[in-house]
Coordinates of C-alpha atoms in Angstrom, one line a residue:
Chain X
X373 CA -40.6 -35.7 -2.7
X374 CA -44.1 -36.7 -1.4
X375 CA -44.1 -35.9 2.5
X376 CA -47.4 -37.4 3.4
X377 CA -46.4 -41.1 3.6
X378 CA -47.5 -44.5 5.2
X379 CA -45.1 -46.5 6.9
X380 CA -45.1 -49.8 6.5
X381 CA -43.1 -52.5 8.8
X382 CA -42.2 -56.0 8.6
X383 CA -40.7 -57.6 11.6
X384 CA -38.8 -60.9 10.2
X385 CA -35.6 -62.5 10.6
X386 CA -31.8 -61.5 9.5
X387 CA -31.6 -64.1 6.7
X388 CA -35.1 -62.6 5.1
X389 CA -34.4 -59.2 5.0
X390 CA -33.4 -58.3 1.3
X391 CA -36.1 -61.3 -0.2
X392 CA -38.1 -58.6 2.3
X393 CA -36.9 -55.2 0.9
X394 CA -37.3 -56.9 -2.2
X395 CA -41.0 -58.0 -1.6
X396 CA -41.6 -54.2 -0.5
X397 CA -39.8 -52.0 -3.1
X398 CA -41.8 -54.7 -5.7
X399 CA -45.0 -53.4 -3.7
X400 CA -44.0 -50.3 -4.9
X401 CA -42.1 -48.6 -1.8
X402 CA -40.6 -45.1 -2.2
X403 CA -37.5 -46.3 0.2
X404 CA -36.4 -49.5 2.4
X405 CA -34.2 -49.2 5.5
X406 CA -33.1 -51.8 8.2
X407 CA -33.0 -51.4 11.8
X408 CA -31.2 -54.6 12.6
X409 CA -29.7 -53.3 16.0
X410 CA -31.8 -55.6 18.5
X411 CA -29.7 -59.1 18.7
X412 CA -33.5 -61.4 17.7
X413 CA -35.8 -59.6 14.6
X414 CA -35.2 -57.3 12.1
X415 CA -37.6 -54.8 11.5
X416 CA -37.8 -53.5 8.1
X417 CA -39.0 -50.7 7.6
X418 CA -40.4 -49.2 4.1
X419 CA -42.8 -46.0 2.6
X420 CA -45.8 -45.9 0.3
X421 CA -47.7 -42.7 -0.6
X422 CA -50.6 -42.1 1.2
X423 CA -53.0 -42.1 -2.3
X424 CA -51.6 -45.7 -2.6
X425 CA -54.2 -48.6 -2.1
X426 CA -52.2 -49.6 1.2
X427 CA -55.0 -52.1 1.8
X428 CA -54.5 -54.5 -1.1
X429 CA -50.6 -53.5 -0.8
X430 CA -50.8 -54.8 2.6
X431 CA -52.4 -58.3 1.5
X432 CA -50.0 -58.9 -0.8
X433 CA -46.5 -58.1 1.1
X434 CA -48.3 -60.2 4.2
X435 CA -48.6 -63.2 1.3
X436 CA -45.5 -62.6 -0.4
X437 CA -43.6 -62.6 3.2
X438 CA -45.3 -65.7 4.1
X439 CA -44.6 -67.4 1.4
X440 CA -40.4 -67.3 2.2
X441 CA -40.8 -70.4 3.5
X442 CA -40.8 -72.1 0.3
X443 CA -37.4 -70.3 -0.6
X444 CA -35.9 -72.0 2.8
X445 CA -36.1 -69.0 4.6
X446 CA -37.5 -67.9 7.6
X447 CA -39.8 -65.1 8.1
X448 CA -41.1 -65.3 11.1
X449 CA -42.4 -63.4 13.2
X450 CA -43.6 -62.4 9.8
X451 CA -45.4 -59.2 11.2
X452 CA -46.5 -56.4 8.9
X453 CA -47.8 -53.2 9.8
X454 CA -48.8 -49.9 8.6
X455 CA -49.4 -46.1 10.0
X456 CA -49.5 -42.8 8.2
X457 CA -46.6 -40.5 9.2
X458 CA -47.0 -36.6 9.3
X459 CA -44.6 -34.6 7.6
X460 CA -42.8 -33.9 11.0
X461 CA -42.0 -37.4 11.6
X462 CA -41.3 -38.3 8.5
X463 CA -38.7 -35.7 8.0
X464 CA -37.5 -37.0 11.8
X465 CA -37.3 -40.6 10.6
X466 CA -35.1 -39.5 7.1
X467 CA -32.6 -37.4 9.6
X468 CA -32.1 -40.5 12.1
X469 CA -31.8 -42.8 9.5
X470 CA -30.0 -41.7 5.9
X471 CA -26.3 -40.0 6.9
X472 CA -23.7 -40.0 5.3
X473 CA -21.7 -42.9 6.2
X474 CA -17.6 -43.8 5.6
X475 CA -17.7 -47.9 4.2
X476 CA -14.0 -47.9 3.8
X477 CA -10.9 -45.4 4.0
X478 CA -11.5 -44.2 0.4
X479 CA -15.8 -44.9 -0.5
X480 CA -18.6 -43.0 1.1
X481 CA -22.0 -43.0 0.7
X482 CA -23.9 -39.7 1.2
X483 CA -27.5 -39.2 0.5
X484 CA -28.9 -37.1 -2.3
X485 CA -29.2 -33.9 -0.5
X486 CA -26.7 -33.4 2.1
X487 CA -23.6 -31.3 1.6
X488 CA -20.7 -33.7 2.5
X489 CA -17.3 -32.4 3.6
X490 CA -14.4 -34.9 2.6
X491 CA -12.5 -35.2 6.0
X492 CA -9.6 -37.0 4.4
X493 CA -7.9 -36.4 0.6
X494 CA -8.5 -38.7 -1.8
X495 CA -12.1 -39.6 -0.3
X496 CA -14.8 -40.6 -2.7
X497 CA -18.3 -39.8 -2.7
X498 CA -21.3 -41.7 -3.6
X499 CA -24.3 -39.7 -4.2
X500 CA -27.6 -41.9 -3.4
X501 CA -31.5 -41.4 -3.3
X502 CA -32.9 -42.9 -0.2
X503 CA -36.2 -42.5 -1.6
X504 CA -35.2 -45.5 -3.6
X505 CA -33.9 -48.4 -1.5
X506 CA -31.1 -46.4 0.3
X507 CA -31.4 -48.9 2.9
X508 CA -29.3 -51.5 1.1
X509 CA -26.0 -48.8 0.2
X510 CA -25.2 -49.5 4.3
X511 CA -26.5 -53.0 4.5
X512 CA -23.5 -55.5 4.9
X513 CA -24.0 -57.4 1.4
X514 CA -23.6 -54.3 -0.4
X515 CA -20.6 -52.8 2.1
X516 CA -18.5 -56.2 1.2
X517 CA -19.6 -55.8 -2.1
X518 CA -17.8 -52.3 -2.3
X519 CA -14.6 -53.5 -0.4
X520 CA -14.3 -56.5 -2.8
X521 CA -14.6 -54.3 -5.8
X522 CA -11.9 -51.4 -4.1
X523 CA -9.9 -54.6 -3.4
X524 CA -10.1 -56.1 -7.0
X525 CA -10.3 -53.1 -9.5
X526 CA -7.3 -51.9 -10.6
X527 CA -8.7 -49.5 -13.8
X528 CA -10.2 -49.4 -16.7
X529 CA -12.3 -53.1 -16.2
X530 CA -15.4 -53.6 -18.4
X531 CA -18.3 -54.2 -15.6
X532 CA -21.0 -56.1 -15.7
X533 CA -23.1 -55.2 -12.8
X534 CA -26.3 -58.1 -12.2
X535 CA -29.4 -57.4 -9.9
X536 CA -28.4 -53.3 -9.8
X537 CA -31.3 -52.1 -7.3
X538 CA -30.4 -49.0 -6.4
X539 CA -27.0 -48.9 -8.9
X540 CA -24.7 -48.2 -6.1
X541 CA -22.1 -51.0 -7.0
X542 CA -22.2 -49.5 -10.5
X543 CA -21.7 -46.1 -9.5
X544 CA -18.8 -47.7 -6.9
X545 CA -17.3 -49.2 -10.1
X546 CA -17.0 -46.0 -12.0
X547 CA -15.4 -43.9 -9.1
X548 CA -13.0 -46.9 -8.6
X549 CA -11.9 -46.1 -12.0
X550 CA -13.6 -48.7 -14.4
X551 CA -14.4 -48.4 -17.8
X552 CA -17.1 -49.5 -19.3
X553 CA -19.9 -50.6 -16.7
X554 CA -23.0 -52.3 -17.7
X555 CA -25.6 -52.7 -15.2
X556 CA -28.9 -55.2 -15.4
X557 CA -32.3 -55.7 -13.1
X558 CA -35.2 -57.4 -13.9
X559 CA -37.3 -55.1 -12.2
X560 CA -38.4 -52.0 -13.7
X561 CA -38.3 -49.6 -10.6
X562 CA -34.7 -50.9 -9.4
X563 CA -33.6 -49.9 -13.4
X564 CA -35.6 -46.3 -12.7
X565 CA -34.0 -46.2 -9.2
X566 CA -30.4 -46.7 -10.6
X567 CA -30.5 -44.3 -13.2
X568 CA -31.6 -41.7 -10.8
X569 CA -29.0 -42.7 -9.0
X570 CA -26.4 -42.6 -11.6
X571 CA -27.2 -39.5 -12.6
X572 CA -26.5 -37.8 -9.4
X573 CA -23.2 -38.6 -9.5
X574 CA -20.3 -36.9 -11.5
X575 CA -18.8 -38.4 -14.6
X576 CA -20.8 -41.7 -14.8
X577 CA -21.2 -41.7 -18.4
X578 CA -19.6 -45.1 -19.2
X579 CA -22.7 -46.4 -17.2
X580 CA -25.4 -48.6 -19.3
X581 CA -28.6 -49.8 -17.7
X582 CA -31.0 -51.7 -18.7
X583 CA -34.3 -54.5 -18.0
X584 CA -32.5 -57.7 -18.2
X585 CA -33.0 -61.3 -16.3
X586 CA -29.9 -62.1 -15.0
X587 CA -27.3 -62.4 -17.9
X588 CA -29.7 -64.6 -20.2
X589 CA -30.1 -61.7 -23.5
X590 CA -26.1 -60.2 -22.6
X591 CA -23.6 -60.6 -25.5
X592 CA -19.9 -59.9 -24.5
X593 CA -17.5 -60.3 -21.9
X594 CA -16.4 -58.2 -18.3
X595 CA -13.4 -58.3 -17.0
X596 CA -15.6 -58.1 -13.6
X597 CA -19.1 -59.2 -13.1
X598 CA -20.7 -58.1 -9.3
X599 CA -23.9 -59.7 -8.0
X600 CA -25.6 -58.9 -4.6
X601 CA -27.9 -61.0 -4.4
X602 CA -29.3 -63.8 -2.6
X603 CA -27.7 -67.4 -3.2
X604 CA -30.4 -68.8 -4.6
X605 CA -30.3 -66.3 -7.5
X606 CA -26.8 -66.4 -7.8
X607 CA -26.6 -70.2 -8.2
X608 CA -28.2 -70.2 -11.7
X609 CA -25.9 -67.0 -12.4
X610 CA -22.9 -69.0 -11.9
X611 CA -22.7 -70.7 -15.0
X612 CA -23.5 -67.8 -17.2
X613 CA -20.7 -65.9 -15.3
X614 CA -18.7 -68.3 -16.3
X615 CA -19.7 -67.7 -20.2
X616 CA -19.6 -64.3 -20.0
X617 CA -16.4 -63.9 -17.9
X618 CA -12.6 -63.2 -19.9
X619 CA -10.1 -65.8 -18.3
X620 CA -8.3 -64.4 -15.2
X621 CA -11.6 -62.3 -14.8
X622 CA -13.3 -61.5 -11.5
X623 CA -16.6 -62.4 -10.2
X624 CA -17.7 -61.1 -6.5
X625 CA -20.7 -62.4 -5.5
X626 CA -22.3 -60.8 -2.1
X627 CA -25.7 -61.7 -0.3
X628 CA -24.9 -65.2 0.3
X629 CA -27.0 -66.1 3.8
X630 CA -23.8 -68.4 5.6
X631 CA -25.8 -71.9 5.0
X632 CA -25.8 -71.3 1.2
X633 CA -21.7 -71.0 1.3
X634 CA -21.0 -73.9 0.3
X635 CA -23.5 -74.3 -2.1
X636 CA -21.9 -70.9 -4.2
X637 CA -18.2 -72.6 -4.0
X638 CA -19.6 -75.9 -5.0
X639 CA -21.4 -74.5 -8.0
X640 CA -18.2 -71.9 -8.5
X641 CA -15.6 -74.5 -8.5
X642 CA -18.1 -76.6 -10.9
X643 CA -17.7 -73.6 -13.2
X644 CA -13.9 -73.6 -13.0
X645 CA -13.5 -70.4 -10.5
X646 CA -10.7 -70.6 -8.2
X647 CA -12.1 -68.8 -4.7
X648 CA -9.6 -65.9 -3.8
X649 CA -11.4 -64.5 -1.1
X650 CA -14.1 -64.8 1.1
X651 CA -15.6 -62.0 3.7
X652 CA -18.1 -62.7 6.5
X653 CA -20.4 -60.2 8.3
X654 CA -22.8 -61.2 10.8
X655 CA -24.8 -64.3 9.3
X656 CA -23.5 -62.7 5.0
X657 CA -21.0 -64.0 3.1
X658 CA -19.0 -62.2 0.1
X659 CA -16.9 -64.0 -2.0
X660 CA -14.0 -63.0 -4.4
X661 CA -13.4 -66.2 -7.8
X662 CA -12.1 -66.0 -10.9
X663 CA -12.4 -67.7 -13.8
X664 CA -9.6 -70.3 -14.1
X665 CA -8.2 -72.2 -17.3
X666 CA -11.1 -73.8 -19.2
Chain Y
X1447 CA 24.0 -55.1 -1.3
X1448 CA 26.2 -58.3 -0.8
X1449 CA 25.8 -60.5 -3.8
X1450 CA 27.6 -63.0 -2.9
X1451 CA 24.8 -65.5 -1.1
X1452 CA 24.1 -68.7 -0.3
X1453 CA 20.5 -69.9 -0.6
X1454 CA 18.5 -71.7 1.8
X1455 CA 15.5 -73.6 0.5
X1456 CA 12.9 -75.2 3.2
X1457 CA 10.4 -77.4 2.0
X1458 CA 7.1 -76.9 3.9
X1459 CA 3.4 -76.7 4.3
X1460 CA 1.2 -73.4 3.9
X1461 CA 0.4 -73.7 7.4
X1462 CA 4.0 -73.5 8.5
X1463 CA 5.0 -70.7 6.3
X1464 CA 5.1 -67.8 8.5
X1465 CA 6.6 -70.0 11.2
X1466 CA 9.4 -70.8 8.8
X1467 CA 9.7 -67.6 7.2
X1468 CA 10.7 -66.0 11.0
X1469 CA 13.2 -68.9 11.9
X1470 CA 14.8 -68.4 8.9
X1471 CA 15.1 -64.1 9.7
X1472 CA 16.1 -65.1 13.3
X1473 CA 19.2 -67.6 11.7
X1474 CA 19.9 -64.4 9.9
X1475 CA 19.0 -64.9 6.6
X1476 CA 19.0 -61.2 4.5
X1477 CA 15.6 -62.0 2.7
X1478 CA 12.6 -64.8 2.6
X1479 CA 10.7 -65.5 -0.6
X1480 CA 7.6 -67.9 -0.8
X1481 CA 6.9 -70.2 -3.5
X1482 CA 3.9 -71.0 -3.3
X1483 CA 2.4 -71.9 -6.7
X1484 CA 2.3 -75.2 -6.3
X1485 CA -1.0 -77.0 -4.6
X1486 CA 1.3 -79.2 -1.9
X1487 CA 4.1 -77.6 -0.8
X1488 CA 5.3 -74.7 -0.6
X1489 CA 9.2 -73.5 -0.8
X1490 CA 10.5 -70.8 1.6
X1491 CA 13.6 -69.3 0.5
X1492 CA 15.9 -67.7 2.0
X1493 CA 19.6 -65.9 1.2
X1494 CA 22.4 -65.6 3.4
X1495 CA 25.9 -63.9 3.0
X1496 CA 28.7 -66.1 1.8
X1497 CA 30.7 -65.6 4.9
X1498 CA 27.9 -67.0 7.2
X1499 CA 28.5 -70.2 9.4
X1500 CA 26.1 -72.1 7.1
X1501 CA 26.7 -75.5 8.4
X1502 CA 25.5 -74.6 12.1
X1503 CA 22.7 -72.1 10.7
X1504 CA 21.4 -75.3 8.9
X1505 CA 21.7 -77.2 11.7
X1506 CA 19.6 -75.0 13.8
X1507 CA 17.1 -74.7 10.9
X1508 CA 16.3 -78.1 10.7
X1509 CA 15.7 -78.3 14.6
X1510 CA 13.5 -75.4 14.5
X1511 CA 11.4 -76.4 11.5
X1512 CA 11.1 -79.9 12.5
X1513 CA 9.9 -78.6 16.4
X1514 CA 7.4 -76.4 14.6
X1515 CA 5.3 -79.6 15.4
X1516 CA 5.2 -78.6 19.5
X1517 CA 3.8 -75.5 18.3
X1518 CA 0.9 -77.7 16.6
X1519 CA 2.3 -76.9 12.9
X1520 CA 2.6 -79.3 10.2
X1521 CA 6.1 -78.5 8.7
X1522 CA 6.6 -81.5 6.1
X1523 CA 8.3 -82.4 4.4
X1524 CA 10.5 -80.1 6.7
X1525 CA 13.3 -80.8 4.3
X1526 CA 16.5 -77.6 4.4
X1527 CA 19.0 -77.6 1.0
X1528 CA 21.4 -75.1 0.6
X1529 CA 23.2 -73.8 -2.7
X1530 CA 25.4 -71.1 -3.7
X1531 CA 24.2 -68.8 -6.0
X1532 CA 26.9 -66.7 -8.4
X1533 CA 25.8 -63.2 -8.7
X1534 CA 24.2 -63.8 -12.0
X1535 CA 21.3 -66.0 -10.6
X1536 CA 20.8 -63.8 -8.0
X1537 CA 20.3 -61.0 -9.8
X1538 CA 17.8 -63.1 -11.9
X1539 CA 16.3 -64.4 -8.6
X1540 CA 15.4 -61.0 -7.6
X1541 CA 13.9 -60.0 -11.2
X1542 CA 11.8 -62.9 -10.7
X1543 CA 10.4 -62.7 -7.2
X1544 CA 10.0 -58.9 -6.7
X1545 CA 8.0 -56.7 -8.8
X1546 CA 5.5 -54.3 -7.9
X1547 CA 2.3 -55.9 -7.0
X1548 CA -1.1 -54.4 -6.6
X1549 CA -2.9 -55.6 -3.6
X1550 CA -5.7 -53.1 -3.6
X1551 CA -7.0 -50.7 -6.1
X1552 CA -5.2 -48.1 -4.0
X1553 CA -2.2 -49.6 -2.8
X1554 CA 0.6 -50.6 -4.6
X1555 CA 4.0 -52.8 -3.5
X1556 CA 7.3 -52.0 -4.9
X1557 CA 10.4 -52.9 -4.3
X1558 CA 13.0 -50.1 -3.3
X1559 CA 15.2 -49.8 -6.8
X1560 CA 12.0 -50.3 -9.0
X1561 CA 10.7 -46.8 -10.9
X1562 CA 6.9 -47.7 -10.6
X1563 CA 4.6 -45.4 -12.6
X1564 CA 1.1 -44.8 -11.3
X1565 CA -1.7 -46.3 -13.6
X1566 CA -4.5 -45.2 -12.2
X1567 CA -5.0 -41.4 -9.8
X1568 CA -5.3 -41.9 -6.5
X1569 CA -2.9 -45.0 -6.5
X1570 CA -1.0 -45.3 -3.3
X1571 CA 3.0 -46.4 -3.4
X1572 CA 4.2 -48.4 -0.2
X1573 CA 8.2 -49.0 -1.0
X1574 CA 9.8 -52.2 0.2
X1575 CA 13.0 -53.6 0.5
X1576 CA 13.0 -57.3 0.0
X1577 CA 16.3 -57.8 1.3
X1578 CA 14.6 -57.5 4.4
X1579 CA 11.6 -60.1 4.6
X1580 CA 10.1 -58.5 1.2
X1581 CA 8.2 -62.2 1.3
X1582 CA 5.1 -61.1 3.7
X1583 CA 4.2 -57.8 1.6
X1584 CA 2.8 -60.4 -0.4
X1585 CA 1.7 -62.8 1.6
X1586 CA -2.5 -63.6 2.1
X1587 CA -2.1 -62.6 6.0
X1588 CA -0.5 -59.2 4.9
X1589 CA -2.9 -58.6 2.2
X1590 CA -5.7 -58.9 4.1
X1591 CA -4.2 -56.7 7.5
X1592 CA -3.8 -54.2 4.3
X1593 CA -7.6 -54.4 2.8
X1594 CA -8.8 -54.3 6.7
X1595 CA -6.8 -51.0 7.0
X1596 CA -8.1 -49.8 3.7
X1597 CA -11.6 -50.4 5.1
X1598 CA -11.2 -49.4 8.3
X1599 CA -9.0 -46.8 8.8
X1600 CA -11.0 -42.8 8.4
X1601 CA -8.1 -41.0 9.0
X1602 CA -5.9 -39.4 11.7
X1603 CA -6.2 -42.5 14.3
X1604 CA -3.2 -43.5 16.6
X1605 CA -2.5 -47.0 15.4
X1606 CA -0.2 -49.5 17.3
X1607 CA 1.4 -52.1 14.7
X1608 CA 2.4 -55.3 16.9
X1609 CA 4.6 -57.2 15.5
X1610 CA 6.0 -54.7 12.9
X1611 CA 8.0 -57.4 10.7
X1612 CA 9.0 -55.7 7.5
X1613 CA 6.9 -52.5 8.9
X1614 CA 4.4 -52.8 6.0
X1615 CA 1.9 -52.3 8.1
X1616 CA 3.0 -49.2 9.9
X1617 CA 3.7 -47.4 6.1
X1618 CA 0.6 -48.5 5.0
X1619 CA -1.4 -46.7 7.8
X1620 CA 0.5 -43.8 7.4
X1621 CA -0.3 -43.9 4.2
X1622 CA -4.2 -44.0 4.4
X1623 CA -4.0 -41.1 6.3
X1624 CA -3.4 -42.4 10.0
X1625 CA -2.1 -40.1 12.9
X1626 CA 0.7 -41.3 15.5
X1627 CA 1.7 -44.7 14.4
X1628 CA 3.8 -46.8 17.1
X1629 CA 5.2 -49.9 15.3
X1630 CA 7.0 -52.7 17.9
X1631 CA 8.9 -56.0 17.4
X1632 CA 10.6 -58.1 20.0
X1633 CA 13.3 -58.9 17.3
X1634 CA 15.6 -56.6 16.8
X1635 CA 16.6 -57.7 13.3
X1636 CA 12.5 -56.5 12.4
X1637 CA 12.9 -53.6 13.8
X1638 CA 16.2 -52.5 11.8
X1639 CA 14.2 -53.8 8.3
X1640 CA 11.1 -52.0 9.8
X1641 CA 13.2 -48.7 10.2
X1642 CA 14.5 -48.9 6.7
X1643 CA 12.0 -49.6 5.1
X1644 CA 9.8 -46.9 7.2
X1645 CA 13.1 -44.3 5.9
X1646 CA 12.0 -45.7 2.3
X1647 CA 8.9 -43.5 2.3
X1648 CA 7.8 -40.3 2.0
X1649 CA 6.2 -38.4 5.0
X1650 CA 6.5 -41.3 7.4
X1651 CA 7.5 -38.8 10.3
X1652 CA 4.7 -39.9 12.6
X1653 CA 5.9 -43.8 12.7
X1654 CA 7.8 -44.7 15.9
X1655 CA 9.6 -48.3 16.0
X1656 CA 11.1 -49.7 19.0
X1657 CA 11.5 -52.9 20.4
X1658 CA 9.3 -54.6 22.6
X1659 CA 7.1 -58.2 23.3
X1660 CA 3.8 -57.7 22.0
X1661 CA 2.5 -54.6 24.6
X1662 CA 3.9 -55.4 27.4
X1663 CA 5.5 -52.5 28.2
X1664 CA 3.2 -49.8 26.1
X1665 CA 1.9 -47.4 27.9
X1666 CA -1.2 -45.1 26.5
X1667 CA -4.3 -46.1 24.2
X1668 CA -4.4 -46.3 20.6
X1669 CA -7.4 -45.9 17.9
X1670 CA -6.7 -48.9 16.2
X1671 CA -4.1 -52.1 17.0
X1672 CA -2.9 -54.2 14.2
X1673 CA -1.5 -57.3 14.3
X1674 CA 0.5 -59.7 11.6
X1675 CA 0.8 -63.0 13.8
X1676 CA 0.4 -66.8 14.4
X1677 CA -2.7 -67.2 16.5
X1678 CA -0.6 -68.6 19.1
X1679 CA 1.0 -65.2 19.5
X1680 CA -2.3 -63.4 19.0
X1681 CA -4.2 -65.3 21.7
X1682 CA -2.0 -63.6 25.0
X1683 CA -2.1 -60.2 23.0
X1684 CA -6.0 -59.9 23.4
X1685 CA -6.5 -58.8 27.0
X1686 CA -3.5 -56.7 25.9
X1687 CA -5.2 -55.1 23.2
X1688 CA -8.3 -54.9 25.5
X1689 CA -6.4 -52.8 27.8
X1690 CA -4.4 -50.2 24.9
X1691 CA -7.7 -49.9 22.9
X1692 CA -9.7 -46.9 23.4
X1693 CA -13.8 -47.8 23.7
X1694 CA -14.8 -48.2 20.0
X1695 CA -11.1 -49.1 19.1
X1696 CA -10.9 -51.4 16.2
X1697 CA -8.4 -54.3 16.3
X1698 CA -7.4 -56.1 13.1
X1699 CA -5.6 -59.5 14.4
X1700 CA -4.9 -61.4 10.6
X1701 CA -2.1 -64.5 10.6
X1702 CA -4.8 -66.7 12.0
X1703 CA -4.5 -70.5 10.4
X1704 CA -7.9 -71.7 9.8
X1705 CA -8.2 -74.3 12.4
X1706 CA -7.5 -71.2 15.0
X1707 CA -10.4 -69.2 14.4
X1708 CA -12.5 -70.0 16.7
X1709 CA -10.4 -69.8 19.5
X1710 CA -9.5 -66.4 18.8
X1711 CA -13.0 -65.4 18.3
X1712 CA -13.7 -67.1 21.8
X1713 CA -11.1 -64.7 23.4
X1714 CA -11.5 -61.9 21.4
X1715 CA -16.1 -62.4 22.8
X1716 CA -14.2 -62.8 26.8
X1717 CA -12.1 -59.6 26.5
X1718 CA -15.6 -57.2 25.2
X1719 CA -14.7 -57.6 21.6
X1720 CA -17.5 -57.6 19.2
X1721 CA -16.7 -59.3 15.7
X1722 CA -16.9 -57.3 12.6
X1723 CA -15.8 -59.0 9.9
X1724 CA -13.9 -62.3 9.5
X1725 CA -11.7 -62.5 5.9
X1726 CA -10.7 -65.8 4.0
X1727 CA -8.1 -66.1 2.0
X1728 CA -7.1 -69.9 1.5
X1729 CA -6.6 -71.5 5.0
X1730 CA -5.7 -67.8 6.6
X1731 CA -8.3 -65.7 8.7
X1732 CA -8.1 -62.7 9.1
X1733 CA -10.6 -60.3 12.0
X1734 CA -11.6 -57.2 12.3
X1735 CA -13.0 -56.5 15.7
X1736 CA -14.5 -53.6 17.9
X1737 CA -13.7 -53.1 21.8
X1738 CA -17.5 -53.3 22.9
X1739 CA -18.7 -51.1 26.5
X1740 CA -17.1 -53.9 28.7

């Protein structure tokens, strides 16, 4: 791992924070976490290695942050800066940050090189890389995610996994008992990030992952499709959900910002889901459908 | 098991389900089912022993479900039929309404006399007796108080189950690994079903039942409280809760009809509670809550 790092912050607002993580592991950050614990802005905070041309980096995340506005979202205060981080610090910031950390009774998330003790039987580890976008395995999209799939798998489900990032929802799959899991991004580094991650995990050889956008080149049916991602991604998903969905199959969609609700059910129902379920953290919004008759 | 019953069918809205479902327990009835396929209305039904007084249980029935509107409940069409069933259709009754059901990937409901073999490792087996309100382990407000364990719950916490009902609740915390349990009803009918179906189970040594109205009477702090109730019941259990929580404590309240949310968030906010997660499941909320540093 490459200790001699820049930091790089963005101070926005709740509802931009993964179109931000997403701007800044595109820039090419080595890890994204959140520190959401004031009540107003999010800061959120990524790393680039010091040899990097922060410069031009930092022009385009400042543009690309910006420019949120035109998705509906709001940035502001839209602040980005940078500083270089000794080794000391850095090592500081990993320890206060990245623990392992309990999401439900049964799934925990532990990061790449700490020794985890299961306190309870039956406890199941996750194995991720904060070095690649750790920061979204404890952010509340991707905890509903995980609850929806413990509450919805019941074994041996072919997965289709959309928008993988870090492939921790495909590696939750898998440990829940799935079969085969197929897992798509259209970005390059999120595929390189989830195979890392994959393969630090135990017995995740059902796993597939490849460059895709969205479902548009997939052949085949899931039993279960899972998509964290923001609602206006997901909207145009819906329908090809829909196509590549077996009847009675599940779809769990999770990164919905709480205005866009309505929106996903409309467009759901449109598609002939049924809503089973739907979970609300803070401003996100999870929700459980599945494909009805037609 | 008497199989000689008479059946008691009341006509009702969603809203007014649970409402119905406990006047019918309290008039003595020796199981309640819910039919609820249909989009309108939904059929709560109950069975009573031959040699019951049906003509005055009806009686006071109808009153009930028809005052349900006091209580701000919508219980048309509010309409009570009886019928004898002949041991035949009963047993064909049962066949139909109770089998094991899956509500998480982990846990598993099966009726007492049903040999239920595990599909998947790991699978968790809560026996019920549906001769005694077998209904709720099925019911939206039940599943969700079970995934909010299931996400909650770490392992060795003293839980108090208000409300007990069936004791669902109380098994299933034992079962995810929970320490002391305390499970109270303030009908004594609950807490003989509760106590049965407690005995059911394996290793369910640590569950206490007794009788009480809401905490009244409790004495001592718990880890986490749990709750199955109409929001009208919920609301004067919160400064309760408050008080019996330790700092940290997490208190799943689920039973809430839609148009009852915001109230209990407003009084869960005035007693130091901080709102985790709200659940949806057609017009049912469920909340999972924290007792902030008040």
């Amino acid at each position: 791992m490459n200790l001699n790092l820049i930091e790089v912050k963005v101070m926005t607002k709740q509802e931009a924070v993964p179109a931000v993580s997403n701007i800044l592991m595109e820039a090419g950050a080595q890890g994204v976490q959140i520190d959401d614990h004031k009540l107003e802005d999010v800061a959120v905070i990524s790393y680039f290695p010091d040899d990097a041309d922060i410069k031009s980096i930092l022009l385009k995340i400042r543009a690309k942050v910006v420019n949120l506005t035109a998705y509906g979202l709001n940035p502001a205060p839209a602040k980005v800066t940078a500083r270089s981080l000794s080794d000391a610090k850095w090592a500081t910031t990993w320890e206060k940050y990245y623990h392992a950390e309990r999401v439900t009774r049964f799934l925990t998330i532990v990061p790449a090189w700490e020794d985890y003790e299961n306190k309870e039987t039956n406890q199941i580890i996750i194995k991720l890389n904060p070095g690649m976008a750790f920061g979204t395995g404890t952010h509340p999209t991707t905890k509903m995610a995980m609850q929806a799939l413990e509450t919805i798998l019941r074994g041996n489900e072919t997965v289709f996994d959309v928008g993988t990032g870090s492939g921790v929802l495909a590696v939750t799959s898998r440990k829940l008992g799935a079969g085969d899991i197929f897992a798509w991004d259209n970005d390059k580094n999120a595929v390189e990030s989830a195979k890392k991650n994959i393969a630090l995990n135990m017995g995740m050889q059902n796993i597939q992952v490849g460059i895709n956008s969205l479902l548009e080149e997939i052949i085949g049916t899931a039993d279960v499709i899972v998509a964290n991602m923001l609602a206006e991604v997901l909207l145009p998903l819906v329908p090809q959900a829909a196509d590549h969905l077996k009847k009675g199959g599940k779809f769990i969609t999770a990164g919905i910002y709480f205005d866009k609700l309505d929106d996903m059910i409309d467009e759901l129902n449109q598609h002939g889901f049924v809503i089973n379920q739907v979970m609300s953290v803070d401003n996100w919004r999870s929700i459980i459908a599945t494909k009805g008759e037609n």
